[in-house]
Amino acid sequence: MAHLLGNQACMDSLRKDLTDLQGAIVDVFSRTGPVRFPSWKFPDRVACDLDMVALLEHYDHVPGDPEFTQLSHAVLLELVIDRLLLLLQSCASYLENLGSGQTVPPARAAGPCMSVGLTVRCFWNSLLRLAMLYQQAAPQKRANQGETPTSKPTAKSEPAKSPEFVTAKFIKPPSPLPVLPQTCQESDSPIRVSLQCPARTTENTRSVHSQTVETALVPCDACTSVQGSLCEVGKVVISLCQSQNLPSSLGQFQQLVQDSMGLRPLPATTVGHWAAEQSKDLMRLSKHVGALAQLVGPLRAQLEEAEGQKDGLRQQVSKLEQALQQEQVERRRQADETEQRLATWERHKQQLLSETSDLKTKVATLEGELKQQQESLQAVETKAQQLQKEAECRAEAERQVQQLEEQVQLLAGRLDGASQQIRWASTELDKEKARVDSMVRHQESLQAKQRALLQQLDSLDQEREELRGSLDEAEAQQAHMEEQLQSVQSEREQGQCQLLAQQELLQSLQQEKQGLEQAVTDLQLTVSELERELVELRERERLLVAFPDLHRPVEAQIQSSGNVTDDMERQMEANDIRIRVLQEENGRLQSMLSKIREVAQQGGLKLIPQDQLWAHSSGGIQGAAPPAQAQRASPGKSTLRTSQVRSVRLASSSEASLPPTRATPGSTPAAFAPPHIVR
């Protein structure tokens, strides 16, 4: 059998079998109603609720997928078993209804889950009970057939005109006899069908003397009125059965009587059958009405409870609507407040942007000034190098030094301005920090309010889930508020990004400030070092010119580099420097001499030759001492010129120690020996 699994012919045969089984099940359901048992294939679902059309469409033969085709074949086999079990369960239910005499199937609850063997045993037990009922009703049926031999001649004499014959032929008894095959064999002759009338009808009827068509020449008015009312009542009963979707025995009988009798009066037997069929319909209607009453009673109670719950829900809805309106008003107010705060925040942001742009411009100007200062420092360095290399240009060096001093003063002024600007920038930065802190606190408050709004939104979401059907407009407004919150969150994130950028800018400004301060300190240090070196160079030049032998030994002077021209050039440079220094000293001495001569012309001083001075000094210390009267005569003038005389003596001694070429220590030319001045 394994090679037949997935065969298309087998699967088509199974699909046809399933279609036939489903048709038989639907036929049984039309008599018993839906039988609710769990499905054998799908235990979690009811067997009568399975969509067989969808299942047959899904589990079909697929040429390109043998695995799915084999699975579909197995599922179709399982569905055949499932439908066979459902057919047995519905047939067992139908047999139970026939045995209990229920024409209207009662409402059934879901049955238990039953196996195949248990379902077959239940069906067989129901069939055995029906057979026992038939065996019990068979003797009584035979007795009833023996009590009605008088109706045979009438049926034989008038087979075409007798309404009793026609009525008995088409009446279906409510007993379980039609189910058995014996009844099918006995229903071949119309005479036997007429004799097999229900036992209930024979028990409820008896022979009554009445007029018939044969005995009465003219029908009486009472019969006509009774039959007319009976027809009207029958029509009402038939319409009620049709309106309630119930089978009507009287409807079929009425149609049969109208076809056979037309408008003629009905005989007594036909009227009796009419009444029996009508009583059946009335019994069916009464049972249906009773079942409806049983259903309507709890439904009315449920309806009353639902009305009470509806009133309570209306009150709750009204309260919720009021609360929602209040919440909407509160949210609108909060939205207005947030908009106002956002507007103020935008203004603060614009102010911050303008201030940052101003700071950027100031930083740019400071950078330009710093570049200028760096350039000036580079110029100072180049000038200092030129001073070291070109020491012979003394006057030009002094002028350059003066220019450098002026530039240093300018740089100091600029540095003061820059420091003031840096202080102002630091104060502005402190203000910006304070503003940033206030903005951060403001953002924290906004975040707290946002969290509160989110909590309120969560509570509203829960209420919205409970009352979704009646609060659609509130959901729309809530969605709008959520969009606004999202926009506020996005703006807050943008504000945070801007704050981070501003903080980074502040950090960069602080770093630049520190760099500027470091550069300023470096400039001050370099300027102080240059000034100190300049003073040392000046003093060194003066000492080298005035006292060359005190700074280096004689051996160092005699040493040479081995190149005569280089030594001579260096000696010429040294002599030029000495000559320049001596010329400056001569200029100062000339000015001092002119001043001394002016004093001498006034009579305050007199000139003494050098030989007399030496003789006078060798004679004793007293000869060199001036008299007290001269001191009293010109005390002010002599004190004014004492320092000048001493400087003249020092200059003469220094000039005597420097020969024009290379002077030896102790040699003093006569041309540079000035006359000594005494008071």
Short mmCIF file of C-alpha atoms in Angstrom, two decimals, residues 245-610:
data_model
loop_
_atom_site.label_atom_id
_atom_site.label_comp_id
_atom_site.label_asym_id
_atom_site.label_seq_id
_atom_site.Cartn_x
_atom_site.Cartn_y
_atom_site.Cartn_z
CA ASN A 245 -39.58 26.88 10.20
CA LEU A 246 -41.44 23.76 11.41
CA PRO A 247 -42.75 20.90 9.24
CA SER A 248 -46.55 21.01 8.81
CA SER A 249 -48.52 17.78 8.34
CA LEU A 250 -51.74 19.74 7.86
CA GLY A 251 -50.27 21.67 4.93
CA GLN A 252 -49.65 18.52 2.92
CA PHE A 253 -53.06 17.13 3.88
CA GLN A 254 -54.80 20.38 2.97
CA GLN A 255 -53.15 20.43 -0.45
CA LEU A 256 -54.18 16.83 -1.01
CA VAL A 257 -57.80 17.53 0.02
CA GLN A 258 -58.03 20.60 -2.19
CA ASP A 259 -56.70 18.64 -5.16
CA SER A 260 -59.18 15.79 -4.61
CA MET A 261 -62.31 17.50 -3.20
CA GLY A 262 -62.05 21.06 -4.42
CA LEU A 263 -64.73 23.26 -2.76
CA ARG A 264 -67.08 20.45 -1.87
CA PRO A 265 -67.92 19.69 1.75
CA LEU A 266 -65.62 17.26 3.46
CA PRO A 267 -66.80 13.90 4.75
CA ALA A 268 -66.54 12.99 8.41
CA THR A 269 -63.50 10.76 8.00
CA THR A 270 -61.62 13.49 6.16
CA VAL A 271 -62.62 15.99 8.84
CA GLY A 272 -61.29 13.59 11.47
CA HIS A 273 -58.02 13.23 9.62
CA TRP A 274 -57.93 17.02 9.28
CA ALA A 275 -58.39 17.40 13.01
CA ALA A 276 -55.69 14.77 13.70
CA GLU A 277 -53.18 16.50 11.43
CA GLN A 278 -54.10 19.84 12.90
CA SER A 279 -53.65 18.50 16.42
CA LYS A 280 -50.19 17.23 15.41
CA ASP A 281 -49.25 20.67 14.14
CA LEU A 282 -50.67 22.25 17.28
CA MET A 283 -48.71 19.83 19.46
CA ARG A 284 -45.59 20.64 17.47
CA LEU A 285 -46.28 24.36 17.87
CA SER A 286 -46.95 23.97 21.59
CA LYS A 287 -43.67 22.12 22.09
CA HIS A 288 -41.86 24.73 20.05
CA VAL A 289 -43.51 27.52 22.03
CA GLY A 290 -42.59 25.78 25.28
CA ALA A 291 -38.99 25.47 24.14
CA LEU A 292 -39.03 29.11 23.11
CA ALA A 293 -40.51 30.06 26.48
CA GLN A 294 -37.75 28.16 28.22
CA LEU A 295 -35.23 30.02 26.09
CA VAL A 296 -36.96 33.39 26.40
CA GLY A 297 -37.24 33.27 30.21
CA PRO A 298 -33.51 33.33 30.94
CA LEU A 299 -33.02 35.64 27.99
CA ARG A 300 -35.46 38.11 29.53
CA ALA A 301 -33.65 37.89 32.84
CA GLN A 302 -30.38 38.40 31.04
CA LEU A 303 -31.94 41.29 29.14
CA GLU A 304 -33.04 42.92 32.40
CA GLU A 305 -29.59 42.41 33.85
CA ALA A 306 -28.09 43.79 30.66
CA GLU A 307 -30.40 46.82 30.91
CA GLY A 308 -29.23 47.40 34.47
CA GLN A 309 -25.64 46.97 33.42
CA LYS A 310 -26.32 49.27 30.48
CA ASP A 311 -27.59 52.01 32.82
CA GLY A 312 -24.54 51.54 35.03
CA LEU A 313 -22.29 51.63 32.01
CA ARG A 314 -24.02 54.77 30.77
CA GLN A 315 -23.38 56.43 34.12
CA GLN A 316 -19.78 55.28 34.02
CA VAL A 317 -19.46 56.51 30.45
CA SER A 318 -20.91 59.90 31.42
CA LYS A 319 -18.49 60.11 34.35
CA LEU A 320 -15.64 59.06 32.12
CA GLU A 321 -16.68 61.61 29.50
CA GLN A 322 -16.67 64.34 32.15
CA ALA A 323 -13.29 63.17 33.41
CA LEU A 324 -12.07 63.00 29.84
CA GLN A 325 -13.28 66.53 29.14
CA GLN A 326 -11.53 67.75 32.28
CA GLU A 327 -8.41 65.87 31.25
CA GLN A 328 -8.63 67.38 27.77
CA VAL A 329 -8.93 70.88 29.25
CA GLU A 330 -5.97 70.16 31.52
CA ARG A 331 -3.96 68.81 28.61
CA ARG A 332 -4.79 71.83 26.49
CA ARG A 333 -3.65 74.08 29.32
CA GLN A 334 -0.47 72.06 29.71
CA ALA A 335 0.04 72.17 25.94
CA ASP A 336 -0.30 75.98 26.01
CA GLU A 337 2.18 76.16 28.87
CA THR A 338 4.60 73.93 27.03
CA GLU A 339 4.22 76.06 23.89
CA GLN A 340 4.95 79.21 25.92
CA ARG A 341 7.95 77.54 27.52
CA LEU A 342 9.14 76.39 24.13
CA ALA A 343 8.82 79.95 22.83
CA THR A 344 10.87 81.28 25.77
CA TRP A 345 13.37 78.52 25.22
CA GLU A 346 13.62 79.47 21.55
CA ARG A 347 14.27 83.08 22.56
CA HIS A 348 16.96 81.97 25.00
CA LYS A 349 18.42 79.77 22.30
CA GLN A 350 18.54 82.69 19.85
CA GLN A 351 20.23 84.83 22.51
CA LEU A 352 22.74 82.07 23.16
CA LEU A 353 23.41 81.74 19.44
CA SER A 354 23.98 85.49 19.10
CA GLU A 355 26.26 85.51 22.14
CA THR A 356 28.19 82.53 20.82
CA SER A 357 28.60 84.30 17.47
CA ASP A 358 29.91 87.38 19.33
CA LEU A 359 32.29 85.16 21.26
CA LYS A 360 33.44 83.58 18.02
CA THR A 361 34.16 87.01 16.52
CA LYS A 362 36.01 88.05 19.68
CA VAL A 363 38.00 84.84 19.63
CA ALA A 364 38.84 85.49 15.99
CA THR A 365 40.05 89.02 16.85
CA LEU A 366 42.07 87.63 19.75
CA GLU A 367 43.59 85.05 17.45
CA GLY A 368 44.50 87.81 14.99
CA GLU A 369 46.09 89.83 17.78
CA LEU A 370 47.89 86.71 18.97
CA LYS A 371 49.22 86.15 15.46
CA GLN A 372 50.35 89.77 15.36
CA GLN A 373 52.03 89.34 18.72
CA GLN A 374 53.69 86.19 17.52
CA GLU A 375 54.88 88.02 14.43
CA SER A 376 56.13 90.87 16.59
CA LEU A 377 57.88 88.36 18.84
CA GLN A 378 59.47 86.79 15.81
CA ALA A 379 60.59 90.26 14.74
CA VAL A 380 61.99 90.81 18.23
CA GLU A 381 63.88 87.54 18.01
CA THR A 382 65.30 88.44 14.63
CA LYS A 383 66.25 91.85 15.94
CA ALA A 384 67.92 90.28 18.97
CA GLN A 385 69.90 88.02 16.67
CA GLN A 386 70.87 91.04 14.61
CA LEU A 387 72.02 92.73 17.82
CA GLN A 388 74.20 89.77 18.67
CA LYS A 389 75.63 89.57 15.15
CA GLU A 390 75.94 93.33 14.56
CA ALA A 391 77.36 94.51 17.85
CA GLU A 392 79.38 97.22 16.01
CA CYS A 393 76.20 99.20 15.18
CA ARG A 394 75.78 100.56 18.71
CA ALA A 395 73.68 103.56 17.93
CA GLU A 396 71.50 101.66 15.57
CA ALA A 397 71.23 98.90 18.19
CA GLU A 398 70.17 101.45 20.82
CA ARG A 399 67.59 102.86 18.48
CA GLN A 400 66.34 99.37 17.75
CA VAL A 401 66.29 98.67 21.48
CA GLN A 402 64.22 101.78 22.00
CA GLN A 403 61.88 100.61 19.29
CA LEU A 404 61.77 97.23 20.94
CA GLU A 405 60.96 98.87 24.27
CA GLU A 406 58.20 100.83 22.65
CA GLN A 407 56.91 97.67 21.03
CA VAL A 408 57.19 95.87 24.36
CA GLN A 409 55.17 98.64 25.94
CA LEU A 410 52.66 98.35 23.16
CA LEU A 411 52.61 94.59 23.62
CA ALA A 412 52.21 95.05 27.35
CA GLY A 413 49.29 97.38 26.69
CA ARG A 414 47.84 94.90 24.27
CA LEU A 415 48.42 92.15 26.77
CA ASP A 416 46.59 94.18 29.38
CA GLY A 417 43.76 94.68 26.91
CA ALA A 418 43.81 91.02 26.03
CA SER A 419 43.78 90.07 29.71
CA GLN A 420 40.85 92.43 30.24
CA GLN A 421 39.10 90.87 27.28
CA ILE A 422 39.89 87.42 28.64
CA ARG A 423 38.47 88.46 32.02
CA TRP A 424 35.40 89.79 30.29
CA ALA A 425 35.17 86.58 28.26
CA SER A 426 35.54 84.55 31.45
CA THR A 427 32.73 86.56 33.08
CA GLU A 428 30.65 86.03 29.97
CA LEU A 429 31.48 82.34 30.09
CA ASP A 430 30.42 82.24 33.74
CA LYS A 431 27.17 83.92 32.76
CA GLU A 432 26.74 81.40 29.94
CA LYS A 433 27.41 78.58 32.39
CA ALA A 434 24.77 79.99 34.72
CA ARG A 435 22.35 80.23 31.82
CA VAL A 436 23.21 76.71 30.74
CA ASP A 437 22.64 75.49 34.31
CA SER A 438 19.28 77.23 34.35
CA MET A 439 18.45 75.66 31.00
CA VAL A 440 19.47 72.24 32.35
CA ARG A 441 17.25 72.71 35.38
CA HIS A 442 14.49 73.84 33.09
CA GLN A 443 15.01 70.71 30.98
CA GLU A 444 14.93 68.54 34.09
CA SER A 445 11.61 70.12 35.07
CA LEU A 446 10.37 69.51 31.54
CA GLN A 447 11.50 65.88 31.78
CA ALA A 448 9.67 65.46 35.09
CA LYS A 449 6.55 66.95 33.56
CA GLN A 450 7.03 64.72 30.55
CA ARG A 451 7.26 61.64 32.79
CA ALA A 452 4.07 62.76 34.51
CA LEU A 453 2.45 63.18 31.11
CA LEU A 454 3.65 59.72 30.10
CA GLN A 455 2.16 58.21 33.25
CA GLN A 456 -1.11 59.97 32.52
CA LEU A 457 -0.94 58.66 28.97
CA ASP A 458 -0.45 55.11 30.27
CA SER A 459 -3.53 55.41 32.47
CA LEU A 460 -5.49 56.82 29.57
CA ASP A 461 -4.30 53.94 27.40
CA GLN A 462 -5.72 51.46 29.90
CA GLU A 463 -9.04 53.31 29.96
CA ARG A 464 -8.99 53.48 26.19
CA GLU A 465 -8.56 49.69 25.98
CA GLU A 466 -11.56 49.18 28.28
CA LEU A 467 -13.81 51.66 26.45
CA ARG A 468 -12.42 51.46 22.93
CA GLY A 469 -15.77 51.23 21.24
CA SER A 470 -17.18 54.41 22.81
CA LEU A 471 -14.06 56.59 22.96
CA ASP A 472 -12.75 56.77 19.39
CA GLU A 473 -12.56 60.56 19.44
CA ALA A 474 -10.55 60.44 22.67
CA GLU A 475 -8.11 58.04 21.01
CA ALA A 476 -7.65 60.46 18.13
CA GLN A 477 -6.96 63.32 20.55
CA GLN A 478 -4.60 61.14 22.51
CA ALA A 479 -2.71 60.24 19.33
CA HIS A 480 -2.47 63.96 18.56
CA MET A 481 -1.08 64.63 22.04
CA GLU A 482 1.42 61.80 21.61
CA GLU A 483 2.61 63.38 18.37
CA GLN A 484 3.00 66.68 20.20
CA LEU A 485 4.94 64.93 22.95
CA GLN A 486 7.15 63.28 20.37
CA SER A 487 7.80 66.67 18.78
CA VAL A 488 8.59 68.09 22.25
CA GLN A 489 10.95 65.17 22.86
CA SER A 490 12.66 65.73 19.52
CA GLU A 491 13.01 69.44 20.30
CA ARG A 492 14.36 68.57 23.74
CA GLU A 493 16.91 66.24 22.16
CA GLN A 494 17.88 69.00 19.74
CA GLY A 495 18.26 71.37 22.71
CA GLN A 496 20.45 68.83 24.47
CA CYS A 497 22.59 68.48 21.35
CA GLN A 498 22.91 72.26 21.15
CA LEU A 499 23.79 72.42 24.85
CA LEU A 500 26.46 69.77 24.32
CA ALA A 501 27.82 71.75 21.38
CA GLN A 502 27.85 74.92 23.51
CA GLN A 503 29.62 73.07 26.31
CA GLU A 504 32.21 71.81 23.83
CA LEU A 505 32.58 75.37 22.53
CA LEU A 506 33.03 76.64 26.11
CA GLN A 507 35.67 73.99 26.75
CA SER A 508 37.48 74.95 23.54
CA LEU A 509 37.30 78.64 24.57
CA GLN A 510 38.69 77.78 27.99
CA GLN A 511 41.50 75.83 26.37
CA GLU A 512 42.21 78.74 24.03
CA LYS A 513 42.13 81.08 27.03
CA GLN A 514 44.64 78.91 28.85
CA GLY A 515 46.77 78.80 25.71
CA LEU A 516 46.64 82.61 25.45
CA GLU A 517 47.56 82.99 29.11
CA GLN A 518 50.45 80.56 28.64
CA ALA A 519 51.55 82.47 25.54
CA VAL A 520 51.35 85.78 27.45
CA THR A 521 53.45 84.38 30.29
CA ASP A 522 55.95 83.01 27.77
CA LEU A 523 56.10 86.43 26.07
CA GLN A 524 56.68 88.17 29.39
CA LEU A 525 59.44 85.71 30.26
CA THR A 526 61.09 86.12 26.85
CA VAL A 527 60.85 89.94 27.07
CA SER A 528 62.36 89.96 30.56
CA GLU A 529 65.14 87.62 29.41
CA LEU A 530 65.82 89.83 26.37
CA GLU A 531 65.95 92.95 28.57
CA ARG A 532 68.30 91.24 30.98
CA GLU A 533 70.51 90.02 28.13
CA LEU A 534 70.46 93.52 26.61
CA VAL A 535 71.60 95.07 29.89
CA GLU A 536 74.30 92.43 30.25
CA LEU A 537 75.47 93.07 26.67
CA ARG A 538 75.63 96.80 27.29
CA GLU A 539 77.59 96.34 30.50
CA ARG A 540 79.86 93.78 28.84
CA GLU A 541 80.59 96.11 25.93
CA ARG A 542 81.37 98.95 28.31
CA LEU A 543 83.62 96.78 30.44
CA LEU A 544 85.32 95.26 27.41
CA VAL A 545 86.09 98.71 26.09
CA ALA A 546 87.07 100.25 29.42
CA PHE A 547 88.93 97.35 31.02
CA PRO A 548 89.86 94.74 28.43
CA ASP A 549 92.80 93.37 30.48
CA LEU A 550 90.61 92.67 33.52
CA HIS A 551 88.42 90.21 31.65
CA ARG A 552 90.94 88.09 29.88
CA PRO A 553 94.62 87.22 30.44
CA VAL A 554 97.49 88.34 28.25
CA GLU A 555 97.98 84.89 26.88
CA ALA A 556 94.42 84.91 25.55
CA GLN A 557 95.11 88.23 23.79
CA ILE A 558 98.25 86.91 22.11
CA GLN A 559 96.60 83.72 20.96
CA SER A 560 95.54 83.66 17.35
CA SER A 561 93.52 81.39 15.12
CA GLY A 562 96.44 80.78 12.76
CA ASN A 563 95.04 83.02 10.02
CA VAL A 564 96.65 86.47 10.08
CA THR A 565 93.93 88.18 8.08
CA ASP A 566 91.18 86.89 10.38
CA ASP A 567 93.12 88.00 13.47
CA MET A 568 93.70 91.44 11.95
CA GLU A 569 90.02 91.79 11.02
CA ARG A 570 88.98 90.87 14.55
CA GLN A 571 91.52 93.34 15.98
CA MET A 572 90.14 96.03 13.68
CA GLU A 573 86.60 95.30 14.82
CA ALA A 574 87.71 95.50 18.46
CA ASN A 575 89.56 98.75 17.81
CA ASP A 576 86.49 100.18 16.04
CA ILE A 577 84.36 99.33 19.04
CA ARG A 578 86.89 100.94 21.39
CA ILE A 579 87.12 104.02 19.17
CA ARG A 580 83.37 104.37 19.12
CA VAL A 581 83.20 104.06 22.91
CA LEU A 582 86.04 106.55 23.34
CA GLN A 583 84.35 108.98 20.99
CA GLU A 584 81.23 108.79 23.07
CA GLU A 585 83.32 109.34 26.22
CA ASN A 586 85.04 112.27 24.49
CA GLY A 587 81.68 113.78 23.71
CA ARG A 588 80.64 113.51 27.32
CA LEU A 589 84.00 114.91 28.46
CA GLN A 590 83.66 117.81 26.02
CA SER A 591 80.31 118.71 27.46
CA MET A 592 81.71 118.44 30.98
CA LEU A 593 84.69 120.63 30.05
CA SER A 594 82.47 123.29 28.64
CA LYS A 595 80.47 123.31 31.82
CA ILE A 596 83.65 123.40 33.96
CA ARG A 597 85.03 126.31 31.93
CA GLU A 598 81.86 128.22 32.46
CA VAL A 599 82.25 127.66 36.19
CA ALA A 600 85.91 128.65 36.02
CA GLN A 601 85.08 131.86 34.19
CA GLN A 602 82.74 132.73 36.98
CA GLY A 603 85.71 132.42 39.40
CA GLY A 604 84.67 129.43 41.37
CA LEU A 605 87.44 127.10 40.05
CA LYS A 606 91.07 127.38 38.86
CA LEU A 607 93.20 125.15 36.64
CA ILE A 608 96.46 123.62 37.99
CA PRO A 609 99.00 121.97 35.63
CA GLN A 610 99.80 118.34 36.08
#
